[in-house]
Amino acid sequence: MTQYGMLIDTKRCVACGTCVVGCKVENNLPKDMWYNRVVNVGGENPDSPSGTYAARDLAMGAYTMACQHCSNPACVEVCPTGASWKDTETGLVLINSDDCIGCGACLNACPYDVRRLQEGEPVSYTGFDMGGQGAPVHKANVMEKCTFCAHRVVDGELPFCVTVCPARARIFGDLEDPESEISKKLAEREYEQLLTEAGTEPNVYLLK
């Protein structure tokens, strides 16, 4: 069995947003649709710290957030049509757009706020398709989210966010393989997973 996962080295990540933009281009995402985002850890605004200069307790950090491709995905459990499903060969959580009715059940069940409804017909920034071969087809009134670039993974390639990361902060691989790079890194350093109390068993790790 394979369970693909993602590791993000928070000491290397500079929150530059290259993965966010690269994901949008590779997946031919319509206007106002994003699969990945940068979460600021600090103040309310991007690149702003918490605390005050006077108190000398300023602190700031960031991490990127996308689908966690959970082992126990809440979105799959609540989907009334089976459109949200977990691939047993790769461990990826995917959406069949032909079966999705855009009801929002998965959006409400996911604790990570990473699903988006494509409201109305998709609008392209360029007026023509772009992105990688096999990139998802976008349809009106269906849910979308990060797929770990499943169209690339099936061809033996890495997710595009991993390829374009200038800091080499992202590692993708099989968590079930102890000899994989991601498994070795997780064995070497401390890490955290987001919202583990939700019981979804996320497969994205933030390396400390």
XYZ file of C-alpha atoms in Angstrom:
208
model
C 0.000 0.000 0.000
C 1.127 3.533 -0.788
C 0.264 6.666 1.161
C 1.669 9.770 -0.429
C 2.313 12.696 1.853
C 3.995 16.089 1.948
C 6.610 17.478 4.283
C 7.176 21.230 4.564
C 10.389 22.335 6.252
C 9.365 25.474 8.141
C 13.011 26.430 8.666
C 13.549 26.581 4.915
C 10.172 27.955 3.815
C 10.211 31.746 3.438
C 6.508 32.066 2.557
C 7.393 33.500 -0.848
C 4.210 32.158 -2.441
C 5.926 30.454 -5.376
C 4.133 27.207 -4.554
C 0.813 29.059 -4.451
C 1.255 30.660 -7.868
C 2.905 27.580 -9.385
C -0.057 25.469 -8.309
C -2.477 27.913 -9.927
C -0.635 27.832 -13.252
C 0.014 24.085 -13.374
C -3.605 23.249 -12.580
C -5.064 25.872 -14.930
C -7.083 27.275 -12.046
C -9.875 29.696 -12.934
C -10.151 33.247 -11.679
C -10.526 33.473 -7.886
C -9.738 29.758 -7.425
C -6.728 28.787 -5.284
C -5.732 25.339 -4.011
C -2.842 26.507 -1.822
C -2.379 29.506 0.446
C 0.136 31.028 2.859
C -1.005 31.253 6.471
C 0.649 33.973 8.520
C 1.585 33.075 12.094
C 1.750 36.376 13.897
C -0.380 39.417 13.220
C -3.676 39.635 11.405
C -2.103 40.706 8.103
C 0.435 38.907 5.897
C 4.064 39.430 6.916
C 3.018 41.080 10.171
C 4.235 40.036 13.626
C 2.403 39.413 16.843
C 3.415 41.243 19.981
C 4.897 44.722 20.279
C 8.310 46.274 19.864
C 8.031 47.899 23.273
C 7.475 44.563 24.968
C 10.193 42.958 22.881
C 7.963 39.985 22.155
C 7.593 40.334 18.393
C 7.207 36.997 16.630
C 6.301 36.020 13.093
C 6.173 32.890 10.984
C 4.201 31.282 8.193
C 3.254 27.969 6.651
C 1.381 26.919 3.547
C -2.017 25.266 3.682
C -3.693 22.964 1.172
C -5.549 19.647 1.276
C -4.011 17.353 3.877
C -4.931 14.147 1.982
C -6.023 12.586 5.234
C -5.991 8.891 6.002
C -9.418 9.317 7.591
C -10.911 12.119 5.490
C -14.062 13.693 6.896
C -14.969 14.964 3.426
C -15.241 11.429 2.035
C -17.360 10.273 4.937
C -20.021 12.948 4.478
C -20.173 13.150 0.665
C -23.693 12.042 -0.347
C -22.775 11.060 -3.911
C -19.338 9.489 -3.463
C -17.762 12.307 -5.474
C -15.121 12.767 -2.764
C -13.097 9.595 -2.557
C -9.756 8.232 -1.404
C -7.615 6.405 -3.962
C -6.457 3.136 -2.396
C -3.405 2.941 -4.686
C -1.922 6.342 -3.827
C -3.730 7.469 -0.680
C -4.729 10.695 -2.419
C -8.096 12.248 -1.628
C -9.765 13.280 -4.879
C -13.034 14.651 -6.246
C -14.943 13.214 -9.193
C -16.392 16.346 -10.769
C -18.957 14.335 -12.718
C -20.565 13.145 -9.470
C -20.179 16.324 -7.390
C -23.409 18.280 -6.870
C -21.782 21.195 -5.065
C -23.827 20.666 -1.907
C -21.069 21.869 0.404
C -21.176 18.928 2.817
C -17.461 18.272 2.371
C -16.652 21.967 2.737
C -18.383 22.053 6.107
C -16.846 18.772 7.285
C -13.222 19.578 6.405
C -11.486 21.179 9.418
C -8.764 22.729 7.233
C -10.869 25.096 5.071
C -9.148 23.958 1.883
C -12.109 23.196 -0.385
C -13.587 25.750 -2.742
C -16.813 25.778 -4.743
C -16.463 26.838 -8.369
C -19.496 29.070 -8.502
C -20.751 29.524 -12.045
C -18.811 28.850 -15.206
C -15.013 29.008 -14.731
C -13.426 32.215 -16.014
C -9.876 32.047 -17.347
C -7.412 34.879 -16.806
C -5.934 34.339 -20.251
C -8.937 33.283 -22.283
C -7.328 29.946 -23.064
C -6.227 26.838 -21.179
C -2.753 26.666 -19.698
C -0.954 24.438 -17.249
C 0.284 20.890 -17.348
C -0.908 18.111 -19.557
C -3.672 16.262 -17.763
C -4.494 19.218 -15.485
C -8.032 18.988 -14.064
C -11.020 20.143 -16.065
C -12.955 22.818 -14.200
C -16.733 22.815 -14.154
C -19.438 25.052 -12.788
C -20.836 24.466 -9.302
C -18.529 21.673 -8.180
C -15.983 21.482 -5.360
C -12.274 21.749 -6.027
C -9.097 21.341 -3.988
C -5.432 20.355 -4.117
C -4.853 16.937 -5.674
C -1.097 16.759 -4.970
C -1.000 17.161 -8.774
C -2.357 13.646 -9.269
C -2.016 14.124 -13.036
C 1.756 14.410 -12.540
C 2.106 11.787 -9.802
C 0.599 9.044 -11.991
C 3.397 9.750 -14.495
C 6.093 9.494 -11.829
C 6.568 13.252 -11.454
C 6.469 15.387 -8.325
C 3.676 17.809 -7.473
C 4.435 21.123 -9.138
C 4.704 22.982 -5.830
C 7.620 20.723 -4.904
C 9.350 21.273 -8.239
C 9.146 25.074 -8.164
C 9.936 25.701 -4.474
C 13.092 27.886 -4.576
C 14.041 27.011 -0.990
C 13.616 23.250 -1.524
C 11.382 23.278 1.537
C 8.918 20.662 0.280
C 9.408 16.887 0.144
C 6.829 14.534 -1.360
C 6.838 10.776 -1.133
C 5.462 7.500 0.170
C 4.987 7.572 3.926
C 4.618 3.773 3.960
C 8.140 3.334 2.585
C 10.719 3.686 5.389
C 13.436 4.235 2.782
C 11.695 7.185 1.122
C 13.198 10.642 1.606
C 10.114 11.898 3.404
C 10.130 8.999 5.877
C 13.813 9.506 6.629
C 13.349 13.231 7.238
C 10.446 12.617 9.606
C 12.588 10.152 11.539
C 15.369 12.731 11.924
C 13.519 15.821 13.142
C 10.519 16.936 15.124
C 7.367 17.806 13.243
C 3.743 18.696 13.766
C 0.497 17.950 11.980
C -2.407 20.358 11.902
C -5.639 19.786 13.833
C -4.889 16.167 14.690
C -7.621 16.378 17.312
C -10.156 16.279 14.459
C -9.270 12.617 13.923
C -8.681 12.974 10.195
C -5.067 11.694 10.317
C -3.547 14.319 7.985
C -0.635 13.369 5.731
C 0.997 16.790 5.548
C 3.787 17.409 8.051
C 5.396 20.667 9.177
C 9.029 20.003 9.977
C 10.254 22.098 12.910
